[in-house]
CSV table of C-alpha atoms and ligand atoms in Angstrom, one decimal:
chain,number,residue,atom,x,y,z
A,1,MET,CA,-7.9,28.5,-5.4
A,2,LYS,CA,-10.0,26.0,-3.5
A,3,HIS,CA,-10.0,27.3,0.1
A,4,GLN,CA,-9.4,23.8,1.5
A,5,LEU,CA,-6.0,23.6,-0.2
A,6,LYS,CA,-4.6,26.5,1.9
A,7,ASN,CA,-3.9,24.4,5.0
A,8,LEU,CA,-3.4,21.1,3.2
A,9,SER,CA,0.1,19.7,3.7
A,10,VAL,CA,2.3,18.6,0.9
A,11,TYR,CA,3.2,14.8,0.9
A,12,GLN,CA,6.6,14.4,2.6
A,13,ALA,CA,8.4,11.5,0.9
A,14,GLY,CA,11.1,9.9,3.1
A,15,LYS,CA,14.6,11.4,2.5
A,16,THR,CA,16.9,9.5,0.1
A,17,ALA,CA,19.9,7.7,1.4
A,18,ASP,CA,22.2,10.4,-0.3
A,19,GLU,CA,20.2,13.3,1.2
A,20,LEU,CA,20.5,11.8,4.7
A,21,LYS,CA,24.2,11.0,4.4
A,22,ALA,CA,24.9,14.6,3.4
A,23,ALA,CA,22.7,15.9,6.2
A,24,LEU,CA,24.2,13.7,8.9
A,25,GLY,CA,27.8,13.8,7.5
A,26,ILE,CA,27.9,10.0,7.2
A,27,GLU,CA,30.3,8.3,4.8
A,28,GLU,CA,29.1,4.7,5.1
A,29,GLU,CA,26.2,3.2,3.0
A,30,MET,CA,22.8,3.6,4.6
A,31,MET,CA,19.9,1.2,4.4
A,32,LYS,CA,16.8,2.8,3.0
A,33,LEU,CA,14.0,0.9,4.9
A,34,SER,CA,11.5,3.7,4.9
A,35,SER,CA,9.2,3.2,1.9
A,36,ASN,CA,8.3,-0.6,2.0
A,37,GLU,CA,10.0,-1.2,-1.3
A,38,ASN,CA,10.9,-4.8,-2.4
A,39,VAL,CA,14.5,-5.0,-1.3
A,40,TYR,CA,15.2,-7.8,-3.7
A,41,GLY,CA,14.0,-5.9,-6.8
A,42,PRO,CA,11.6,-7.3,-9.5
A,43,SER,CA,11.7,-10.5,-11.5
A,44,PRO,CA,14.6,-10.7,-13.9
A,45,GLN,CA,12.0,-11.0,-16.7
A,46,VAL,CA,11.1,-7.3,-16.0
A,47,LYS,CA,14.5,-6.1,-17.2
A,48,VAL,CA,14.1,-8.1,-20.5
A,49,ALA,CA,10.6,-6.7,-21.0
A,50,LEU,CA,11.9,-3.1,-20.4
A,51,LYS,CA,14.6,-3.5,-22.9
A,52,ASP,CA,12.1,-4.6,-25.5
A,53,ALA,CA,9.8,-1.8,-24.7
A,54,MET,CA,12.5,0.8,-25.2
A,55,ASN,CA,12.2,0.7,-29.0
A,56,ASP,CA,9.0,2.8,-29.4
A,57,PRO,CA,9.2,5.8,-27.1
A,58,HIS,CA,7.7,8.0,-29.8
A,59,GLU,CA,4.4,6.2,-29.7
A,60,TYR,CA,1.7,6.8,-27.1
A,61,PRO,CA,1.0,3.9,-24.8
A,62,ASP,CA,-2.1,1.7,-25.1
A,63,SER,CA,-4.6,3.9,-23.3
A,64,TYR,CA,-6.8,0.9,-22.4
A,65,GLY,CA,-3.9,-1.3,-21.3
A,66,LYS,CA,-5.4,-4.3,-23.0
A,67,ALA,CA,-2.6,-6.8,-22.6
A,68,LEU,CA,-2.1,-6.1,-18.9
A,69,LYS,CA,-5.8,-6.1,-18.2
A,70,THR,CA,-6.2,-9.4,-19.9
A,71,ALA,CA,-3.5,-10.9,-17.8
A,72,ILE,CA,-4.9,-9.5,-14.5
A,73,ALA,CA,-8.4,-10.6,-15.5
A,74,ALA,CA,-7.2,-14.2,-16.2
A,75,LYS,CA,-5.2,-14.3,-12.9
A,76,TYR,CA,-8.1,-13.3,-10.7
A,77,ASP,CA,-11.0,-14.6,-12.8
A,78,VAL,CA,-12.5,-11.1,-13.1
A,79,LYS,CA,-13.8,-9.3,-16.1
A,80,GLU,CA,-11.3,-7.2,-18.0
A,81,GLU,CA,-13.8,-4.4,-18.1
A,82,ALA,CA,-13.8,-4.4,-14.3
A,83,ILE,CA,-10.2,-3.1,-14.2
A,84,LEU,CA,-9.0,0.5,-13.9
A,85,LEU,CA,-5.3,1.0,-14.4
A,86,GLY,CA,-3.5,3.9,-12.7
A,87,ALA,CA,0.0,5.4,-12.3
A,88,GLY,CA,0.4,3.6,-9.0
A,89,LEU,CA,-2.4,3.3,-6.5
A,90,ASP,CA,-1.8,6.9,-5.6
A,91,GLU,CA,-3.4,7.9,-8.9
A,92,VAL,CA,-6.1,5.3,-8.5
A,93,ILE,CA,-7.0,6.8,-5.1
A,94,MET,CA,-7.1,10.2,-6.7
A,95,MET,CA,-9.3,9.1,-9.5
A,96,LEU,CA,-11.8,7.3,-7.3
A,97,SER,CA,-12.1,10.3,-5.0
A,98,ARG,CA,-12.5,12.6,-8.0
A,99,ALA,CA,-15.2,10.4,-9.5
A,100,ILE,CA,-17.2,9.6,-6.3
A,101,LEU,CA,-16.9,12.5,-3.9
A,102,LYS,CA,-19.0,15.6,-3.8
A,103,HIS,CA,-18.5,18.7,-1.7
A,104,GLY,CA,-20.1,18.1,1.8
A,105,ASP,CA,-19.9,14.3,1.6
A,106,GLU,CA,-18.4,12.2,4.4
A,107,ILE,CA,-15.7,9.6,4.0
A,108,LEU,CA,-15.2,6.9,6.6
A,109,THR,CA,-11.9,5.4,7.4
A,110,SER,CA,-9.5,4.6,10.3
A,111,GLU,CA,-7.1,6.7,12.2
A,112,ASN,CA,-3.4,5.9,11.4
A,113,THR,CA,-3.9,4.6,7.9
A,114,PHE,CA,-2.7,5.5,4.5
A,115,VAL,CA,-2.8,9.3,4.3
A,116,GLN,CA,-3.9,9.7,0.7
A,117,TYR,CA,-7.5,8.7,1.5
A,118,GLN,CA,-7.9,11.7,3.7
A,119,HIS,CA,-5.8,14.0,1.5
A,120,HIS,CA,-8.1,13.6,-1.5
A,121,ALA,CA,-11.3,13.8,0.6
A,122,ILE,CA,-10.0,17.2,1.8
A,123,ILE,CA,-9.4,18.4,-1.8
A,124,GLU,CA,-12.9,17.3,-2.7
A,125,GLY,CA,-14.4,19.3,0.2
A,126,CYS,CA,-15.5,16.3,2.3
A,127,SER,CA,-15.6,15.6,6.0
A,128,ILE,CA,-13.5,12.8,7.4
A,129,ILE,CA,-15.0,10.4,10.0
A,130,THR,CA,-12.6,7.9,11.6
A,131,ALA,CA,-12.5,5.2,14.2
A,132,PRO,CA,-9.3,4.2,16.1
A,133,LEU,CA,-7.3,1.1,15.1
A,134,VAL,CA,-7.4,-1.8,17.5
A,135,ASN,CA,-4.0,-3.4,18.0
A,136,GLY,CA,-3.0,-2.0,14.6
A,137,LYS,CA,-5.9,-3.2,12.6
A,138,PHE,CA,-9.2,-1.7,11.3
A,139,ASP,CA,-12.0,-1.9,13.9
A,140,LEU,CA,-14.7,-2.8,11.4
A,141,THR,CA,-17.4,-3.0,14.2
A,142,ALA,CA,-16.7,0.5,15.2
A,143,LEU,CA,-16.6,1.7,11.6
A,144,ALA,CA,-20.0,0.1,10.8
A,145,GLY,CA,-21.4,2.1,13.8
A,146,LYS,CA,-20.3,5.3,12.1
A,147,LEU,CA,-22.0,4.8,8.7
A,148,THR,CA,-24.5,7.6,8.1
A,149,ASP,CA,-26.6,8.8,5.2
A,150,LYS,CA,-23.8,11.2,4.3
A,151,THR,CA,-21.1,8.4,4.0
A,152,ALA,CA,-20.1,8.5,0.3
A,153,LEU,CA,-17.1,6.3,0.5
A,154,VAL,CA,-15.4,3.9,2.9
A,155,TRP,CA,-11.6,3.3,2.8
A,156,LEU,CA,-10.3,0.1,4.3
A,157,CYS,CA,-6.6,-0.8,4.2
A,158,ASN,CA,-5.8,-4.5,4.7
A,159,PRO,CA,-3.2,-5.2,5.9
A,160,ASN,CA,-3.0,-1.6,7.2
A,161,ASN,CA,-0.1,0.8,6.4
A,162,PRO,CA,1.6,1.9,8.7
A,163,THR,CA,0.8,-0.8,11.2
A,164,GLY,CA,0.9,-4.1,9.2
A,165,HIS,CA,-2.0,-5.9,10.9
A,166,TYR,CA,-4.9,-7.4,9.0
A,167,PHE,CA,-8.6,-8.2,9.4
A,168,SER,CA,-10.0,-11.6,8.5
A,169,SER,CA,-12.4,-12.7,5.8
A,170,GLU,CA,-15.2,-13.2,8.4
A,171,GLU,CA,-14.7,-9.7,9.7
A,172,LEU,CA,-14.8,-8.2,6.2
A,173,SER,CA,-18.0,-10.0,5.2
A,174,ALA,CA,-19.7,-9.0,8.4
A,175,PHE,CA,-18.8,-5.4,7.7
A,176,LEU,CA,-19.8,-5.5,4.0
A,177,ASP,CA,-23.2,-6.9,5.0
A,178,GLN,CA,-23.9,-3.5,6.7
A,179,THR,CA,-22.8,-1.2,3.9
A,180,GLY,CA,-25.7,-1.4,1.4
A,181,ASP,CA,-24.8,0.6,-1.7
A,182,VAL,CA,-22.0,2.7,-0.2
A,183,PRO,CA,-18.8,2.2,-2.2
A,184,VAL,CA,-16.2,0.4,0.0
A,185,VAL,CA,-12.6,0.6,-1.2
A,186,LEU,CA,-10.4,-2.2,0.0
A,187,ASP,CA,-6.8,-1.3,-0.4
A,188,GLU,CA,-4.7,-4.5,-0.6
A,189,ALA,CA,-1.3,-2.9,-1.5
A,190,TYR,CA,0.5,-5.5,0.6
A,191,ALA,CA,-1.7,-8.5,-0.2
A,192,GLU,CA,1.0,-10.4,-2.0
A,193,TYR,CA,3.1,-10.5,1.3
A,194,VAL,CA,0.3,-12.0,3.4
A,195,THR,CA,0.6,-15.6,4.6
A,196,ALA,CA,-2.3,-15.7,7.1
A,197,GLU,CA,-4.9,-18.3,6.0
A,198,ASP,CA,-8.0,-16.3,7.0
A,199,TYR,CA,-7.0,-13.3,4.9
A,200,PRO,CA,-9.9,-12.4,2.7
A,201,ASP,CA,-10.1,-13.8,-0.8
A,202,SER,CA,-11.5,-10.4,-1.9
A,203,PHE,CA,-11.9,-11.1,-5.6
A,204,ALA,CA,-14.4,-13.9,-4.8
A,205,LEU,CA,-16.5,-11.3,-2.9
A,206,CYS,CA,-17.1,-9.0,-5.9
A,207,ASP,CA,-20.3,-10.7,-7.1
A,208,THR,CA,-21.8,-10.8,-3.7
A,209,TYR,CA,-20.9,-7.2,-2.9
A,210,PRO,CA,-21.1,-5.0,-6.0
A,211,ASN,CA,-20.2,-2.0,-3.9
A,212,LEU,CA,-16.7,-3.4,-3.3
A,213,ILE,CA,-13.7,-1.9,-5.0
A,214,ILE,CA,-10.4,-3.7,-4.6
A,215,LEU,CA,-7.0,-2.0,-5.0
A,216,ARG,CA,-3.7,-3.8,-5.8
A,217,THR,CA,-0.3,-2.4,-6.8
A,218,PHE,CA,2.9,-3.5,-8.6
A,219,SER,CA,4.9,-1.2,-6.3
A,220,LYS,CA,5.4,-3.6,-3.4
A,221,ALA,CA,5.9,-7.3,-3.7
A,222,TYR,CA,6.3,-7.1,-7.5
A,223,GLY,CA,9.1,-4.6,-7.0
A,224,LEU,CA,8.1,-1.9,-9.6
A,225,ALA,CA,7.7,1.1,-7.3
A,226,SER,CA,9.5,3.5,-9.7
A,227,LEU,CA,7.3,2.4,-12.7
A,228,ARG,CA,4.0,3.4,-11.1
A,229,VAL,CA,1.4,0.8,-11.9
A,230,GLY,CA,-1.6,0.1,-9.7
A,231,TYR,CA,-5.2,-1.0,-10.4
A,232,ALA,CA,-8.8,-1.1,-9.1
A,233,ILE,CA,-11.1,-4.0,-9.7
A,234,SER,CA,-14.8,-3.4,-9.2
A,235,SER,CA,-18.2,-4.1,-10.7
A,236,ASP,CA,-17.9,-3.1,-14.3
A,237,GLN,CA,-20.8,-0.6,-14.1
A,238,TRP,CA,-18.5,1.5,-11.8
A,239,THR,CA,-15.4,1.1,-14.0
A,240,ASP,CA,-17.2,2.9,-16.8
A,241,MET,CA,-17.4,5.9,-14.5
A,242,TRP,CA,-13.8,5.7,-13.3
A,243,HIS,CA,-12.7,5.8,-17.0
A,244,ARG,CA,-14.4,9.2,-17.4
A,245,VAL,CA,-11.9,10.8,-15.0
A,246,LYS,CA,-8.8,8.8,-16.1
A,247,LEU,CA,-6.2,10.7,-18.1
A,248,PRO,CA,-5.9,9.2,-21.6
A,249,PHE,CA,-2.4,7.9,-21.3
A,250,ASN,CA,-1.8,7.6,-17.6
A,251,VAL,CA,0.3,4.4,-17.6
A,252,THR,CA,3.4,4.4,-19.9
A,253,THR,CA,4.3,1.6,-22.3
A,254,LEU,CA,7.4,0.7,-20.2
A,255,SER,CA,5.2,0.4,-17.1
A,256,LEU,CA,2.6,-1.7,-18.8
A,257,ARG,CA,5.1,-4.1,-20.2
A,258,ALA,CA,7.1,-4.4,-17.0
A,259,ALA,CA,3.9,-5.1,-15.0
A,260,GLU,CA,2.9,-7.8,-17.5
A,261,ALA,CA,6.3,-9.5,-17.1
A,262,ALA,CA,6.2,-9.2,-13.4
A,263,LEU,CA,2.7,-10.8,-13.3
A,264,ARG,CA,3.7,-13.6,-15.5
A,265,ASP,CA,6.6,-14.6,-13.2
A,266,GLN,CA,4.5,-15.9,-10.2
A,267,GLN,CA,7.3,-18.2,-9.2
A,268,TYR,CA,9.5,-15.2,-8.5
A,269,LEU,CA,6.7,-13.5,-6.6
A,270,LYS,CA,6.3,-16.6,-4.4
A,271,SER,CA,10.0,-16.6,-3.7
A,272,ILE,CA,9.7,-12.9,-2.6
A,273,ARG,CA,6.8,-13.8,-0.3
A,274,ASP,CA,8.7,-16.7,1.2
A,275,ARG,CA,11.9,-14.8,1.8
A,276,ASN,CA,10.0,-12.0,3.4
A,277,ALA,CA,8.0,-14.4,5.6
A,278,VAL,CA,11.3,-16.0,6.8
A,279,GLU,CA,12.7,-12.6,7.6
A,280,ARG,CA,9.5,-11.4,9.2
A,281,ARG,CA,9.5,-14.4,11.5
A,282,ARG,CA,13.0,-13.4,12.7
A,283,TYR,CA,11.6,-10.1,14.0
A,284,PHE,CA,8.8,-11.8,15.9
A,285,ALA,CA,11.2,-14.5,17.3
A,286,SER,CA,13.5,-11.9,18.7
A,287,PRO,CA,13.4,-10.2,22.1
A,288,ILE,CA,12.1,-7.0,20.5
A,289,SER,CA,8.9,-8.7,19.4
A,290,ALA,CA,7.1,-7.3,22.5
A,291,HIS,CA,7.6,-3.8,21.0
A,292,LEU,CA,6.1,-4.7,17.6
A,293,LEU,CA,2.5,-4.8,16.2
A,294,PRO,CA,1.6,-8.0,14.4
A,295,SER,CA,2.5,-7.8,10.7
A,296,GLN,CA,1.5,-9.6,7.5
A,297,THR,CA,3.5,-7.2,5.3
A,298,ASN,CA,7.1,-6.4,4.4
A,299,PHE,CA,7.4,-3.9,7.3
A,300,VAL,CA,7.2,-3.9,11.0
A,301,LEU,CA,5.8,-1.1,13.2
A,302,VAL,CA,7.8,-0.4,16.4
A,303,LYS,CA,5.6,1.0,19.2
A,304,THR,CA,7.2,3.9,21.0
A,305,ASP,CA,6.3,7.1,22.7
A,306,GLU,CA,9.7,8.4,21.8
A,307,GLY,CA,9.8,8.3,18.1
A,308,LYS,CA,12.5,10.9,17.6
A,309,ALA,CA,14.9,9.2,20.0
A,310,LEU,CA,14.4,5.8,18.4
A,311,ASN,CA,14.7,7.2,14.9
A,312,ASP,CA,17.9,9.0,15.8
A,313,HIS,CA,19.3,5.8,17.3
A,314,LEU,CA,18.5,3.9,14.1
A,315,LEU,CA,20.2,6.5,12.0
A,316,LYS,CA,23.4,5.9,13.9
A,317,PHE,CA,23.3,2.3,12.7
A,318,GLY,CA,22.8,3.5,9.1
A,319,ILE,CA,19.1,2.6,9.2
A,320,ILE,CA,16.6,4.9,7.5
A,321,ALA,CA,13.1,4.2,9.0
A,322,ARG,CA,9.8,6.0,8.7
A,323,PRO,CA,8.5,7.9,11.7
A,324,THR,CA,4.7,7.8,11.8
A,325,PRO,CA,2.1,8.9,14.4
A,326,ALA,CA,1.6,5.2,15.3
A,327,GLY,CA,5.3,4.5,15.8
A,328,ILE,CA,8.5,3.9,13.8
A,329,ARG,CA,7.9,1.8,10.6
A,330,ILE,CA,10.7,-0.2,9.3
A,331,THR,CA,10.8,-2.1,6.0
A,332,ILE,CA,11.8,-5.8,6.4
A,333,GLY,CA,15.1,-5.9,4.5
A,334,THR,CA,17.6,-8.6,3.4
A,335,ALA,CA,18.8,-11.1,6.0
A,336,GLU,CA,22.0,-9.0,6.6
A,337,GLN,CA,20.0,-5.7,6.9
A,338,ASN,CA,17.6,-7.3,9.4
A,339,THR,CA,20.4,-8.6,11.6
A,340,THR,CA,21.6,-5.0,11.9
A,341,VAL,CA,18.1,-3.6,12.5
A,342,ILE,CA,17.2,-6.2,15.2
A,343,LYS,CA,20.5,-5.6,16.9
A,344,ALA,CA,19.9,-1.8,16.8
A,345,LEU,CA,16.4,-2.2,18.3
A,346,GLU,CA,17.7,-4.6,21.0
A,347,ASP,CA,20.4,-2.1,21.9
A,348,TYR,CA,17.8,0.7,22.1
A,349,PHE,CA,15.3,-1.1,24.3
A,350,ALA,CA,18.1,-2.6,26.5
A,351,SER,CA,19.6,0.8,27.2
A,352,LYS,CA,16.1,2.2,28.0
A,353,LYS,CA,15.6,-0.6,30.5
A,354,LYS,CA,18.9,0.3,32.2
A,355,GLY,CA,18.2,4.0,32.1
B,1,LIG,C1,-1.7,1.1,1.7
B,1,LIG,C2,-1.1,1.7,0.5
B,1,LIG,N1,-1.9,2.1,-0.5
B,1,LIG,C3,-1.4,2.7,-1.6
B,1,LIG,C4,-0.1,3.0,-1.8
B,1,LIG,C5,0.4,3.7,-3.0
B,1,LIG,O1,1.1,2.8,-3.8
B,1,LIG,P1,1.6,3.1,-5.2
B,1,LIG,O2,1.1,4.4,-5.6
B,1,LIG,O3,3.1,3.0,-5.2
B,1,LIG,O4,0.9,2.0,-6.0
B,1,LIG,C6,0.8,2.7,-0.7
B,1,LIG,C7,2.2,3.0,-0.8
B,1,LIG,O5,3.0,3.0,0.1
B,1,LIG,C8,0.3,2.0,0.4
B,1,LIG,O6,1.1,1.7,1.4
């Protein structure tokens, strides 16, 4: 066994609502707001596509994913050959790590970001260099100062999970100007939720920065978390290399068809972004806003030094949140769910003030 696996922890998915109800002896329905899923579900077109795709389970999927790649390429005006499809971004992150990293390399990323970047770097025998977040966003100036000859891969998450804050187009270009040939992965899993005007138009940067690799997923705003479809877009000279590590049939026919249908229904996607933005504003207009980091995503991060106490308090209201080292992360839910969450948070911080 690789010695670095001995102390590597296994990914802990949040508990399901049923598991928590049983563990806590709760009868009422609980709100699962721990995994940043789309609480409204996918476009109705997805269900139609899934029904159609059910007819041929005996046939292998299209290994190349032609129809989906053509649709993505048309939407973002990129070359179809520049796209790598994976079983969710989790698999894409694994494939990129496997293809790029060699034992003894360094990866560069931030503290308190998506854990899979570090997880795969450890498996590949690499060192991890980090800089702290500033107010919940990547500190690109600090990261640029940590680039070395050994930096083999940079991981940026924008907006960042678990904090929700983002860096601007200007900040990104200033950073990329300093990276030379070092591959820079820009994970934009939550991009479809962003409403900030200075958020980078990353696809437009691909020609200027051939070292840039952009990640997007169908798991979040498109509402297909259980079907597992994510993709990387990069200069096509790289994609050829990614395809050498890809499993032949990594994305199923059902998943490909569902993703195509979801991508086609941009009106539905817009309605999701708009609804989420309205609900996000409610959090920041409420008295608890002082305890939140800025967010451009479908979650908020509540700053606290007493994560366990706050999490236990939320559970009493039937709210399943996600404790993280940066604070308690809560998915922005439906209007009704958010009313309960905001009330529970107000209660918590009011009682702390009194106490
Ligand atoms: C920043 C970020 N990247 C990647 C992923 C993985 O997404 P998926 O594998 O569902 O596409 C997530 C999931 O939460 C995420 O938050």
